[in-house]
mmCIF file of C-alpha atoms and ligand atoms in Angstrom:
data_model
loop_
_atom_site.group_PDB
_atom_site.id
_atom_site.type_symbol
_atom_site.label_atom_id
_atom_site.label_comp_id
_atom_site.label_asym_id
_atom_site.label_seq_id
_atom_site.Cartn_x
_atom_site.Cartn_y
_atom_site.Cartn_z
ATOM 1 C CA UNK A 260 67.260 59.657 -66.884
ATOM 2 C CA UNK A 261 70.264 60.147 -64.694
ATOM 3 C CA UNK A 262 72.777 57.590 -63.492
ATOM 4 C CA UNK A 263 72.070 53.903 -63.929
ATOM 5 C CA UNK A 264 69.139 52.361 -65.603
ATOM 6 C CA UNK A 265 67.277 50.138 -63.201
ATOM 7 C CA UNK A 266 66.045 46.629 -63.802
ATOM 8 C CA UNK A 267 62.510 47.517 -64.547
ATOM 9 C CA UNK A 268 62.896 49.309 -67.868
ATOM 10 C CA UNK A 269 59.173 49.752 -68.368
ATOM 11 C CA UNK A 270 58.723 51.598 -65.116
ATOM 12 C CA UNK A 271 61.789 53.670 -65.896
ATOM 13 C CA UNK A 272 60.325 54.684 -69.249
ATOM 14 C CA UNK A 273 57.092 55.649 -67.542
ATOM 15 C CA UNK A 274 59.075 57.745 -65.103
ATOM 16 C CA UNK A 275 60.669 59.433 -68.066
ATOM 17 C CA UNK A 276 57.303 60.337 -69.508
ATOM 18 C CA UNK A 277 56.285 61.814 -66.160
ATOM 19 C CA UNK A 278 59.488 63.853 -66.052
ATOM 20 C CA UNK A 279 58.607 65.057 -69.552
ATOM 21 C CA UNK A 280 55.142 66.155 -68.535
ATOM 22 C CA UNK A 281 56.395 67.782 -65.389
ATOM 23 C CA UNK A 282 58.839 69.874 -67.451
ATOM 24 C CA UNK A 283 55.861 71.006 -69.533
ATOM 25 C CA UNK A 284 53.965 72.009 -66.384
ATOM 26 C CA UNK A 285 56.992 73.580 -64.755
ATOM 27 C CA UNK A 286 57.430 75.962 -67.627
ATOM 28 C CA UNK A 287 53.876 77.281 -67.298
ATOM 29 C CA UNK A 288 54.164 77.535 -63.490
ATOM 30 C CA UNK A 289 57.388 79.488 -63.905
ATOM 31 C CA UNK A 290 55.762 81.731 -66.491
ATOM 32 C CA UNK A 291 52.909 82.595 -64.147
ATOM 33 C CA UNK A 292 55.208 83.151 -61.168
ATOM 34 C CA UNK A 293 57.663 85.335 -63.025
ATOM 35 C CA UNK A 294 55.406 87.283 -65.371
ATOM 36 C CA UNK A 295 52.260 87.416 -63.201
ATOM 37 C CA UNK A 296 49.839 86.355 -65.921
ATOM 38 C CA UNK A 297 48.940 83.220 -67.843
ATOM 39 C CA UNK A 298 51.009 82.260 -70.874
ATOM 40 C CA UNK A 299 49.337 82.242 -74.282
ATOM 41 C CA UNK A 300 50.886 79.049 -75.564
ATOM 42 C CA UNK A 301 53.460 76.342 -74.826
ATOM 43 C CA UNK A 302 55.733 74.595 -77.317
ATOM 44 C CA UNK A 303 57.775 71.434 -76.934
ATOM 45 C CA UNK A 304 60.858 70.914 -79.070
ATOM 46 C CA UNK A 305 63.067 67.825 -78.656
ATOM 47 C CA UNK A 306 66.775 67.137 -78.579
ATOM 48 C CA UNK A 307 68.130 64.743 -81.188
ATOM 49 C CA UNK A 308 70.312 61.725 -81.721
ATOM 50 C CA UNK A 309 72.135 60.995 -84.954
ATOM 51 C CA UNK A 310 72.518 57.345 -85.913
ATOM 52 C CA UNK A 311 75.161 57.999 -88.552
ATOM 53 C CA UNK A 312 76.373 60.810 -90.855
ATOM 54 C CA UNK A 313 78.540 63.040 -88.664
ATOM 55 C CA UNK A 314 80.045 66.287 -89.984
ATOM 56 C CA UNK A 315 78.393 65.558 -93.306
ATOM 57 C CA UNK A 316 75.559 68.112 -93.092
ATOM 58 C CA UNK A 317 77.700 71.169 -93.880
ATOM 59 C CA UNK A 318 79.326 69.182 -96.700
ATOM 60 C CA UNK A 319 75.989 68.686 -98.504
ATOM 61 C CA UNK A 320 75.963 64.997 -97.517
ATOM 62 C CA UNK A 321 73.404 62.721 -95.838
ATOM 63 C CA UNK A 322 72.532 62.418 -92.149
ATOM 64 C CA UNK A 323 70.298 60.003 -90.220
ATOM 65 C CA UNK A 324 69.041 61.794 -87.093
ATOM 66 C CA UNK A 325 65.888 61.461 -84.987
ATOM 67 C CA UNK A 326 64.102 63.580 -82.400
ATOM 68 C CA UNK A 327 64.083 62.080 -78.901
ATOM 69 C CA UNK A 328 62.088 61.974 -75.687
ATOM 70 C CA UNK A 329 64.091 64.733 -74.026
ATOM 71 C CA UNK A 330 62.837 68.173 -74.862
ATOM 72 C CA UNK A 331 62.845 71.908 -74.272
ATOM 73 C CA UNK A 332 59.601 73.634 -73.364
ATOM 74 C CA UNK A 333 58.859 77.303 -73.833
ATOM 75 C CA UNK A 334 55.806 79.250 -72.661
ATOM 76 C CA UNK A 335 55.213 82.602 -74.333
ATOM 77 C CA UNK A 336 52.876 85.589 -74.168
ATOM 78 C CA UNK A 337 52.793 89.079 -75.707
ATOM 79 C CA UNK A 338 53.984 92.317 -74.121
ATOM 80 C CA UNK A 339 52.896 95.760 -75.220
ATOM 81 C CA UNK A 340 56.050 97.695 -74.299
ATOM 82 C CA UNK A 341 58.396 96.465 -77.036
ATOM 83 C CA UNK A 342 60.539 94.521 -74.573
ATOM 84 C CA UNK A 343 61.634 90.917 -74.325
ATOM 85 C CA UNK A 344 61.581 89.353 -70.864
ATOM 86 C CA UNK A 345 63.023 85.866 -70.496
ATOM 87 C CA UNK A 346 63.250 83.377 -67.658
ATOM 88 C CA UNK A 347 65.147 80.076 -67.568
ATOM 89 C CA UNK A 348 63.897 77.622 -64.939
ATOM 90 C CA UNK A 349 67.016 75.495 -65.410
ATOM 91 C CA UNK A 350 69.363 78.353 -64.594
ATOM 92 C CA UNK A 351 66.881 80.179 -62.338
ATOM 93 C CA UNK A 352 67.899 83.312 -64.172
ATOM 94 C CA UNK A 353 66.128 86.215 -65.905
ATOM 95 C CA UNK A 354 67.104 88.415 -68.808
ATOM 96 C CA UNK A 355 65.455 91.572 -70.135
ATOM 97 C CA UNK A 356 66.134 93.664 -73.220
ATOM 98 C CA UNK A 357 64.331 96.014 -75.608
ATOM 99 C CA UNK A 358 63.378 94.342 -78.889
ATOM 100 C CA UNK A 359 65.364 97.014 -80.709
ATOM 101 C CA UNK A 360 68.512 96.283 -78.677
ATOM 102 C CA UNK A 361 68.935 92.522 -79.071
ATOM 103 C CA UNK A 362 72.561 91.311 -79.048
ATOM 104 C CA UNK A 363 74.262 87.966 -78.358
ATOM 105 C CA UNK A 364 74.536 87.442 -74.591
ATOM 106 C CA UNK A 365 76.942 84.525 -74.282
ATOM 107 C CA UNK A 366 74.531 82.665 -71.996
ATOM 108 C CA UNK A 367 71.292 80.642 -72.277
ATOM 109 C CA UNK A 368 69.327 83.698 -73.473
ATOM 110 C CA UNK A 369 71.392 84.014 -76.639
ATOM 111 C CA UNK A 370 69.535 81.178 -78.410
ATOM 112 C CA UNK A 371 66.135 82.801 -77.863
ATOM 113 C CA UNK A 372 67.427 86.244 -78.755
ATOM 114 C CA UNK A 373 69.211 84.957 -81.871
ATOM 115 C CA UNK A 374 65.858 83.728 -83.164
ATOM 116 C CA UNK A 375 64.068 86.997 -82.354
ATOM 117 C CA UNK A 376 66.801 88.864 -84.153
ATOM 118 C CA UNK A 377 66.499 86.642 -87.240
ATOM 119 C CA UNK A 378 62.751 87.223 -87.370
ATOM 120 C CA UNK A 379 63.223 90.993 -87.173
ATOM 121 C CA UNK A 380 66.012 90.995 -89.767
ATOM 122 C CA UNK A 381 63.822 89.014 -92.150
ATOM 123 C CA UNK A 382 61.055 91.592 -91.856
ATOM 124 C CA UNK A 383 58.604 89.622 -89.709
ATOM 125 C CA UNK A 384 56.590 91.896 -87.494
ATOM 126 C CA UNK A 385 57.014 90.747 -83.939
ATOM 127 C CA UNK A 386 56.308 92.742 -80.799
ATOM 128 C CA UNK A 387 57.621 92.411 -77.281
ATOM 129 C CA UNK A 388 57.107 89.066 -75.538
ATOM 130 C CA UNK A 389 57.631 87.138 -72.321
ATOM 131 C CA UNK A 390 59.148 83.684 -72.572
ATOM 132 C CA UNK A 391 59.919 81.071 -69.951
ATOM 133 C CA UNK A 392 62.097 78.104 -70.725
ATOM 134 C CA UNK A 393 62.614 74.685 -69.181
ATOM 135 C CA UNK A 394 63.488 71.189 -70.262
ATOM 136 C CA UNK A 395 65.263 67.926 -69.725
ATOM 137 C CA UNK A 396 67.744 67.796 -72.591
ATOM 138 C CA UNK A 397 71.130 67.412 -70.894
ATOM 139 C CA UNK A 398 73.168 70.527 -71.674
ATOM 140 C CA UNK A 399 76.562 70.127 -73.371
ATOM 141 C CA UNK A 400 75.889 66.450 -74.019
ATOM 142 C CA UNK A 401 75.769 66.683 -77.814
ATOM 143 C CA UNK A 402 71.990 66.232 -77.861
ATOM 144 C CA UNK A 403 71.427 69.676 -79.364
ATOM 145 C CA UNK A 404 69.698 71.422 -76.515
ATOM 146 C CA UNK A 405 70.492 74.754 -78.178
ATOM 147 C CA UNK A 406 68.816 73.724 -81.444
ATOM 148 C CA UNK A 407 65.810 72.608 -79.387
ATOM 149 C CA UNK A 408 65.632 76.040 -77.725
ATOM 150 C CA UNK A 409 65.873 77.771 -81.096
ATOM 151 C CA UNK A 410 63.234 75.564 -82.707
ATOM 152 C CA UNK A 411 60.893 75.937 -79.725
ATOM 153 C CA UNK A 412 61.333 79.710 -79.816
ATOM 154 C CA UNK A 413 60.779 80.173 -83.537
ATOM 155 C CA UNK A 414 57.751 77.862 -83.458
ATOM 156 C CA UNK A 415 56.263 79.679 -80.469
ATOM 157 C CA UNK A 416 56.828 83.181 -81.879
ATOM 158 C CA UNK A 417 55.447 82.094 -85.248
ATOM 159 C CA UNK A 418 52.231 81.018 -83.487
ATOM 160 C CA UNK A 419 52.087 83.954 -81.104
ATOM 161 C CA UNK A 420 52.415 86.596 -83.820
ATOM 162 C CA UNK A 421 50.712 84.562 -86.588
ATOM 163 C CA UNK A 422 53.703 84.947 -88.883
ATOM 164 C CA UNK A 423 52.747 82.102 -91.225
ATOM 165 C CA UNK A 424 56.294 80.746 -91.545
ATOM 166 C CA UNK A 425 56.697 77.229 -92.994
ATOM 167 C CA UNK A 426 58.554 74.579 -90.980
ATOM 168 C CA UNK A 427 61.563 74.418 -93.292
ATOM 169 C CA UNK A 428 61.958 78.173 -93.129
ATOM 170 C CA UNK A 429 61.762 77.961 -89.319
ATOM 171 C CA UNK A 430 64.585 75.409 -89.410
ATOM 172 C CA UNK A 431 66.709 77.795 -91.457
ATOM 173 C CA UNK A 432 65.950 80.669 -89.081
ATOM 174 C CA UNK A 433 66.967 78.511 -86.111
ATOM 175 C CA UNK A 434 70.207 77.487 -87.847
ATOM 176 C CA UNK A 435 71.067 81.083 -88.705
ATOM 177 C CA UNK A 436 70.326 82.115 -85.117
ATOM 178 C CA UNK A 437 72.863 79.558 -83.886
ATOM 179 C CA UNK A 438 75.481 80.638 -86.414
ATOM 180 C CA UNK A 439 75.133 84.351 -85.740
ATOM 181 C CA UNK A 440 74.505 84.413 -81.993
ATOM 182 C CA UNK A 441 76.677 81.555 -80.786
ATOM 183 C CA UNK A 442 79.324 81.738 -83.520
ATOM 184 C CA UNK A 443 79.252 78.038 -84.460
ATOM 185 C CA UNK A 444 78.934 77.636 -88.224
ATOM 186 C CA UNK A 445 76.696 74.605 -87.739
ATOM 187 C CA UNK A 446 74.917 72.645 -90.438
ATOM 188 C CA UNK A 447 71.183 72.104 -90.648
ATOM 189 C CA UNK A 448 70.884 68.634 -89.065
ATOM 190 C CA UNK A 449 70.091 69.482 -85.441
ATOM 191 C CA UNK A 450 67.309 71.943 -86.157
ATOM 192 C CA UNK A 451 65.875 69.794 -88.918
ATOM 193 C CA UNK A 452 65.679 66.769 -86.627
ATOM 194 C CA UNK A 453 64.154 68.725 -83.762
ATOM 195 C CA UNK A 454 61.505 70.320 -86.003
ATOM 196 C CA UNK A 455 60.632 67.426 -88.335
ATOM 197 C CA UNK A 456 61.176 64.411 -86.055
ATOM 198 C CA UNK A 457 58.653 61.571 -86.206
ATOM 199 C CA UNK A 458 57.946 59.007 -83.500
ATOM 200 C CA UNK A 459 59.635 55.656 -84.173
ATOM 201 C CA UNK A 460 61.426 56.922 -87.298
ATOM 202 C CA UNK A 461 64.821 58.221 -88.280
ATOM 203 C CA UNK A 462 65.078 60.913 -90.938
ATOM 204 C CA UNK A 463 67.304 60.298 -93.925
ATOM 205 C CA UNK A 464 68.042 63.880 -94.889
ATOM 206 C CA UNK A 465 69.858 64.919 -98.023
ATOM 207 C CA UNK A 466 71.514 68.116 -96.827
ATOM 208 C CA UNK A 467 72.033 69.340 -100.398
ATOM 209 C CA UNK A 468 68.472 69.130 -101.723
ATOM 210 C CA UNK A 469 66.845 69.067 -98.263
ATOM 211 C CA UNK A 470 64.704 66.171 -99.460
ATOM 212 C CA UNK A 471 64.009 63.730 -96.658
ATOM 213 C CA UNK A 472 62.539 60.348 -95.985
ATOM 214 C CA UNK A 473 61.298 58.853 -92.722
ATOM 215 C CA UNK A 474 62.612 55.348 -92.105
ATOM 216 C CA UNK A 475 61.100 53.113 -89.417
ATOM 217 C CA UNK A 476 63.737 52.500 -86.769
ATOM 218 C CA UNK A 477 63.091 49.002 -85.458
ATOM 219 C CA UNK A 478 65.853 47.654 -83.284
ATOM 220 C CA UNK A 479 64.274 44.285 -82.376
ATOM 221 C CA UNK A 480 65.312 43.910 -78.762
ATOM 222 C CA UNK A 481 67.990 46.592 -78.831
ATOM 223 C CA UNK A 482 67.776 50.146 -77.518
ATOM 224 C CA UNK A 483 69.598 53.400 -78.087
ATOM 225 C CA UNK A 484 71.719 54.094 -75.016
ATOM 226 C CA UNK A 485 73.690 57.305 -74.601
ATOM 227 C CA UNK A 486 76.766 57.379 -72.424
ATOM 228 C CA UNK A 487 77.563 60.937 -71.464
ATOM 229 C CA UNK A 488 81.265 61.611 -70.883
ATOM 230 C CA UNK A 489 80.252 64.680 -68.864
ATOM 231 C CA UNK A 490 83.093 66.586 -70.459
ATOM 232 C CA UNK A 491 83.047 69.354 -73.020
ATOM 233 C CA UNK A 492 86.571 70.324 -73.928
ATOM 234 C CA UNK A 493 87.434 73.965 -74.508
ATOM 235 C CA UNK A 494 87.814 75.146 -78.097
ATOM 236 C CA UNK A 495 85.179 72.734 -79.411
ATOM 237 C CA UNK A 496 83.513 75.638 -81.242
ATOM 238 C CA UNK A 497 86.664 76.917 -82.917
ATOM 239 C CA UNK A 498 87.705 73.359 -83.837
ATOM 240 C CA UNK A 499 84.283 72.860 -85.442
ATOM 241 C CA UNK A 500 84.640 75.986 -87.562
ATOM 242 C CA UNK A 501 88.201 74.973 -88.419
ATOM 243 C CA UNK A 502 87.058 71.529 -89.691
ATOM 244 C CA UNK A 503 84.515 73.269 -91.854
ATOM 245 C CA UNK A 504 87.200 75.493 -93.372
ATOM 246 C CA UNK A 505 89.458 72.508 -94.029
ATOM 247 C CA UNK A 506 86.629 70.850 -95.974
ATOM 248 C CA UNK A 507 86.100 74.037 -97.982
ATOM 249 C CA UNK A 508 89.814 74.209 -98.713
ATOM 250 C CA UNK A 509 89.774 70.659 -100.081
ATOM 251 C CA UNK A 510 86.810 71.516 -102.321
ATOM 252 C CA UNK A 511 88.557 74.649 -103.603
ATOM 253 C CA UNK A 512 91.615 72.621 -104.632
ATOM 254 C CA UNK A 513 89.501 70.028 -106.434
ATOM 255 C CA UNK A 514 87.403 72.706 -108.101
ATOM 256 C CA UNK A 515 90.432 74.068 -109.940
ATOM 257 C CA UNK A 516 90.351 70.856 -111.987
ATOM 258 C CA UNK A 517 86.692 69.862 -111.641
ATOM 259 C CA UNK A 518 84.586 73.030 -111.748
ATOM 260 C CA UNK A 519 81.382 71.031 -111.197
ATOM 261 C CA UNK A 520 82.467 70.064 -107.655
ATOM 262 C CA UNK A 521 80.754 72.412 -105.210
ATOM 263 C CA UNK A 522 81.082 70.428 -102.001
ATOM 264 C CA UNK A 523 82.561 67.177 -100.684
ATOM 265 C CA UNK A 524 79.290 65.527 -101.689
ATOM 266 C CA UNK A 525 80.469 65.863 -105.285
ATOM 267 C CA UNK A 526 84.026 64.686 -104.578
ATOM 268 C CA UNK A 527 85.522 61.209 -104.945
ATOM 269 C CA UNK A 528 88.485 59.606 -103.185
ATOM 270 C CA UNK A 529 90.277 59.682 -106.553
ATOM 271 C CA UNK A 530 89.889 63.468 -106.741
ATOM 272 C CA UNK A 531 91.220 63.805 -103.190
ATOM 273 C CA UNK A 532 94.205 61.587 -104.018
ATOM 274 C CA UNK A 533 94.982 63.614 -107.095
ATOM 275 C CA UNK A 534 94.365 67.181 -106.016
ATOM 276 C CA UNK A 535 94.506 67.345 -102.214
ATOM 277 C CA UNK A 536 96.871 64.622 -100.934
ATOM 278 C CA UNK A 537 99.993 66.317 -102.298
ATOM 279 C CA UNK A 538 99.020 69.727 -100.957
ATOM 280 C CA UNK A 539 98.105 69.177 -97.339
ATOM 281 C CA UNK A 540 98.000 65.903 -95.481
ATOM 282 C CA UNK A 541 95.634 67.133 -92.760
ATOM 283 C CA UNK A 542 93.128 68.623 -95.203
ATOM 284 C CA UNK A 543 93.303 65.346 -97.122
ATOM 285 C CA UNK A 544 92.441 63.274 -94.055
ATOM 286 C CA UNK A 545 89.540 65.567 -93.093
ATOM 287 C CA UNK A 546 88.072 65.433 -96.590
ATOM 288 C CA UNK A 547 88.600 61.720 -96.937
ATOM 289 C CA UNK A 548 86.710 61.080 -93.719
ATOM 290 C CA UNK A 549 83.753 63.118 -95.016
ATOM 291 C CA UNK A 550 83.639 61.424 -98.430
ATOM 292 C CA UNK A 551 83.732 57.999 -96.732
ATOM 293 C CA UNK A 552 81.135 59.015 -94.159
ATOM 294 C CA UNK A 553 78.662 60.177 -96.806
ATOM 295 C CA UNK A 554 78.979 56.710 -98.352
ATOM 296 C CA UNK A 555 78.570 55.042 -94.939
ATOM 297 C CA UNK A 556 75.173 56.676 -94.444
ATOM 298 C CA UNK A 557 73.930 55.046 -97.636
ATOM 299 C CA UNK A 558 75.376 51.671 -96.636
ATOM 300 C CA UNK A 559 73.843 52.020 -93.159
ATOM 301 C CA UNK A 560 70.436 52.903 -94.617
ATOM 302 C CA UNK A 561 70.498 49.835 -96.846
ATOM 303 C CA UNK A 562 71.279 47.722 -93.779
ATOM 304 C CA UNK A 563 68.439 49.357 -91.847
ATOM 305 C CA UNK A 564 65.998 48.704 -94.679
ATOM 306 C CA UNK A 565 66.966 45.017 -94.652
ATOM 307 C CA UNK A 566 66.576 44.920 -90.872
ATOM 308 C CA UNK A 567 70.268 44.054 -90.634
ATOM 309 C CA UNK A 568 71.080 45.948 -87.429
ATOM 310 C CA UNK A 569 74.477 44.241 -86.935
ATOM 311 C CA UNK A 570 75.558 45.622 -90.332
ATOM 312 C CA UNK A 571 74.339 49.070 -89.324
ATOM 313 C CA UNK A 572 76.335 48.765 -86.097
ATOM 314 C CA UNK A 573 79.520 47.945 -87.998
ATOM 315 C CA UNK A 574 79.150 51.209 -89.925
ATOM 316 C CA UNK A 575 78.746 53.111 -86.629
ATOM 317 C CA UNK A 576 82.024 51.716 -85.284
ATOM 318 C CA UNK A 577 83.711 52.662 -88.572
ATOM 319 C CA UNK A 578 82.365 56.207 -88.227
ATOM 320 C CA UNK A 579 83.903 56.474 -84.783
ATOM 321 C CA UNK A 580 87.254 55.307 -86.080
ATOM 322 C CA UNK A 581 87.133 57.975 -88.788
ATOM 323 C CA UNK A 582 86.024 60.738 -86.423
ATOM 324 C CA UNK A 583 88.755 59.834 -83.987
ATOM 325 C CA UNK A 584 91.705 59.183 -86.320
ATOM 326 C CA UNK A 585 91.009 61.142 -89.504
ATOM 327 C CA UNK A 586 88.678 63.964 -88.539
ATOM 328 C CA UNK A 587 90.195 64.210 -85.032
ATOM 329 C CA UNK A 588 87.137 65.502 -83.214
ATOM 330 C CA UNK A 589 87.024 62.789 -80.536
ATOM 331 C CA UNK A 590 88.769 62.899 -77.156
ATOM 332 C CA UNK A 591 90.178 60.313 -74.752
ATOM 333 C CA UNK A 592 86.910 60.058 -72.815
ATOM 334 C CA UNK A 593 84.831 59.326 -75.945
ATOM 335 C CA UNK A 594 87.446 56.898 -77.261
ATOM 336 C CA UNK A 595 87.487 55.113 -73.928
ATOM 337 C CA UNK A 596 83.710 54.627 -73.983
ATOM 338 C CA UNK A 597 83.671 53.279 -77.539
ATOM 339 C CA UNK A 598 86.646 50.976 -76.921
ATOM 340 C CA UNK A 599 84.994 49.637 -73.803
ATOM 341 C CA UNK A 600 81.996 48.288 -75.728
ATOM 342 C CA UNK A 601 83.747 47.281 -78.935
ATOM 343 C CA UNK A 602 83.995 43.568 -78.333
ATOM 344 C CA UNK A 603 80.814 43.253 -76.341
ATOM 345 C CA UNK A 604 78.290 41.002 -78.073
ATOM 346 C CA UNK A 605 75.424 42.942 -76.499
ATOM 347 C CA UNK A 606 76.491 46.147 -78.247
ATOM 348 C CA UNK A 607 75.914 46.167 -82.005
ATOM 349 C CA UNK A 608 77.314 49.624 -82.683
ATOM 350 C CA UNK A 609 78.795 52.603 -80.866
ATOM 351 C CA UNK A 610 80.371 55.910 -81.720
ATOM 352 C CA UNK A 611 80.803 59.448 -80.551
ATOM 353 C CA UNK A 612 77.879 61.629 -81.564
ATOM 354 C CA UNK A 613 77.562 65.255 -82.647
ATOM 355 C CA UNK A 614 80.273 67.878 -83.049
ATOM 356 C CA UNK A 615 82.765 66.089 -80.772
ATOM 357 C CA UNK A 616 85.317 66.937 -78.052
ATOM 358 C CA UNK A 617 82.960 65.603 -75.405
ATOM 359 C CA UNK A 618 79.269 64.887 -75.030
ATOM 360 C CA UNK A 619 77.815 61.418 -75.579
ATOM 361 C CA UNK A 620 78.482 58.182 -77.323
ATOM 362 C CA UNK A 621 75.483 56.527 -78.966
ATOM 363 C CA UNK A 622 75.249 52.766 -78.475
ATOM 364 C CA UNK A 623 72.857 50.109 -79.761
ATOM 365 C CA UNK A 624 72.529 47.833 -76.756
ATOM 366 C CA UNK A 625 70.567 44.625 -76.151
ATOM 367 C CA UNK A 626 67.708 45.547 -73.856
ATOM 368 C CA UNK A 627 68.380 42.936 -71.159
ATOM 369 C CA UNK A 628 72.046 43.869 -71.006
ATOM 370 C CA UNK A 629 71.623 47.625 -70.514
ATOM 371 C CA UNK A 630 71.825 47.714 -66.724
ATOM 372 C CA UNK A 631 74.791 45.429 -66.359
ATOM 373 C CA UNK A 632 76.684 47.098 -69.177
ATOM 374 C CA UNK A 633 76.004 50.579 -67.814
ATOM 375 C CA UNK A 634 77.236 49.608 -64.363
ATOM 376 C CA UNK A 635 80.417 48.048 -65.760
ATOM 377 C CA UNK A 636 81.184 50.955 -68.091
ATOM 378 C CA UNK A 637 80.543 53.509 -65.352
ATOM 379 C CA UNK A 638 82.947 51.699 -63.054
ATOM 380 C CA UNK A 639 85.704 51.547 -65.650
ATOM 381 C CA UNK A 640 85.130 55.170 -66.640
ATOM 382 C CA UNK A 641 85.431 56.307 -63.053
ATOM 383 C CA UNK A 642 88.546 54.260 -62.599
ATOM 384 C CA UNK A 643 90.336 55.312 -65.807
ATOM 385 C CA UNK A 644 89.082 58.868 -66.314
ATOM 386 C CA UNK A 645 88.219 59.855 -62.734
ATOM 387 C CA UNK A 646 84.840 60.983 -63.984
ATOM 388 C CA UNK A 647 81.235 60.034 -63.350
ATOM 389 C CA UNK A 648 79.339 58.573 -66.296
ATOM 390 C CA UNK A 649 75.729 59.460 -66.977
ATOM 391 C CA UNK A 650 73.546 57.082 -68.985
ATOM 392 C CA UNK A 651 70.335 57.839 -70.833
ATOM 393 C CA UNK A 652 68.095 55.765 -73.039
ATOM 394 C CA UNK A 653 66.742 57.621 -76.042
ATOM 395 C CA UNK A 654 63.285 56.903 -77.393
ATOM 396 C CA UNK A 655 62.441 58.363 -80.782
ATOM 397 C CA UNK A 656 59.619 60.885 -80.549
ATOM 398 C CA UNK A 657 57.822 63.520 -82.602
ATOM 399 C CA UNK A 658 59.402 66.864 -83.437
ATOM 400 C CA UNK A 659 58.431 70.394 -82.434
ATOM 401 C CA UNK A 660 54.772 70.873 -81.545
ATOM 402 C CA UNK A 661 52.293 73.004 -79.722
ATOM 403 C CA UNK A 662 51.160 71.523 -76.400
HETATM 404 C C1 GLA B 228 76.884 69.714 -84.482
HETATM 405 C C2 GLA B 228 76.307 70.661 -85.536
HETATM 406 C C3 GLA B 228 75.635 69.874 -86.662
HETATM 407 C C4 GLA B 228 76.550 68.795 -87.211
HETATM 408 C C5 GLA B 228 77.171 67.979 -86.083
HETATM 409 C C6 GLA B 228 78.210 67.024 -86.588
HETATM 410 O O1 GLA B 228 75.861 69.034 -83.831
HETATM 411 O O2 GLA B 228 75.376 71.527 -84.964
HETATM 412 O O3 GLA B 228 75.210 70.751 -87.689
HETATM 413 O O4 GLA B 228 77.515 69.333 -88.049
HETATM 414 O O5 GLA B 228 77.767 68.797 -85.093
HETATM 415 O O6 GLA B 228 77.640 66.078 -87.404
#
């Protein structure tokens, strides 16, 4: 849903659903046009939001994501010549390679190819295939369009070649594909949310045990609104990997004295004060943010269970503060958007979402106030940042499925 939200939210949501369906149809039309035959099957895999628990997944902590109503669609069919032929409707671009020659490509095809490569490396017997790709997850907006492509691809190939892979294993394959073919040492959250998402529910995922719980997400008159900065600053990937290393460094220092500590999930502020603070101030701040954030997820979940959305919102603002000041993965555009809604009584919570350095803020906004707020924020954003704002509502939907 581009630009402003109009007054008639219901009709806008219906439009969204039509856009969704049309993406599903477009992918099959493209398949037939490009490959000259009918596809065998079509898979839908959604983007995700994360309510709270940022940069906690690769620290064995908790996250609270959900799959949304913006998704990637793939249509696939077999080939008999051992080749992989891909087409992206979004980029109007094709890519072809022999199955035996798959390498990272540095473009949209890399996410599909990374999955194929993982399947081969794990001994699954796949043959050549055609795949067309389309969707309406905004790219570079922190909504995990790449995880959605990976989950859609692994799900589709699993069906097409009857590989019998369980969902959790598919999530791990998708994560490994991202790490190896795009070089971001991501955690498991994005793929897990895309694959396991459930309509109307957030997923409380323990990233250490991988146990999870669906929690009804009832906002009582409030909606999830995403404000897209429309920026993605350079070096976001290397900064992400660098944060991960800083967390590992902190754990290594603590472990010298507390051998049972294997991740920041096991660490306390006291341990950080004692064993990290004196060594490196930056590593200390990074680790402290993570330890506090893991705790915030639990506090936020308690609030959600009590239906206390204002209390949940307070935790979201605190997360943003930590991401911006201690973890330093925000940017002036994200900070501007969070500051702009901070004292607005129609916004219960707001924060930057995802890896950082651009993308979206997630806001809990009173339904009647969405249009007016969006217009005001967009005006200020244009004025202060010389950039256009894009707004989206996010509705929580089911995860990856066959259409
Ligand atoms: C990106 C990664 C996730 C997670 C978030 C930050 O989206 O892919 O694994 O680490 O950043 O919470």
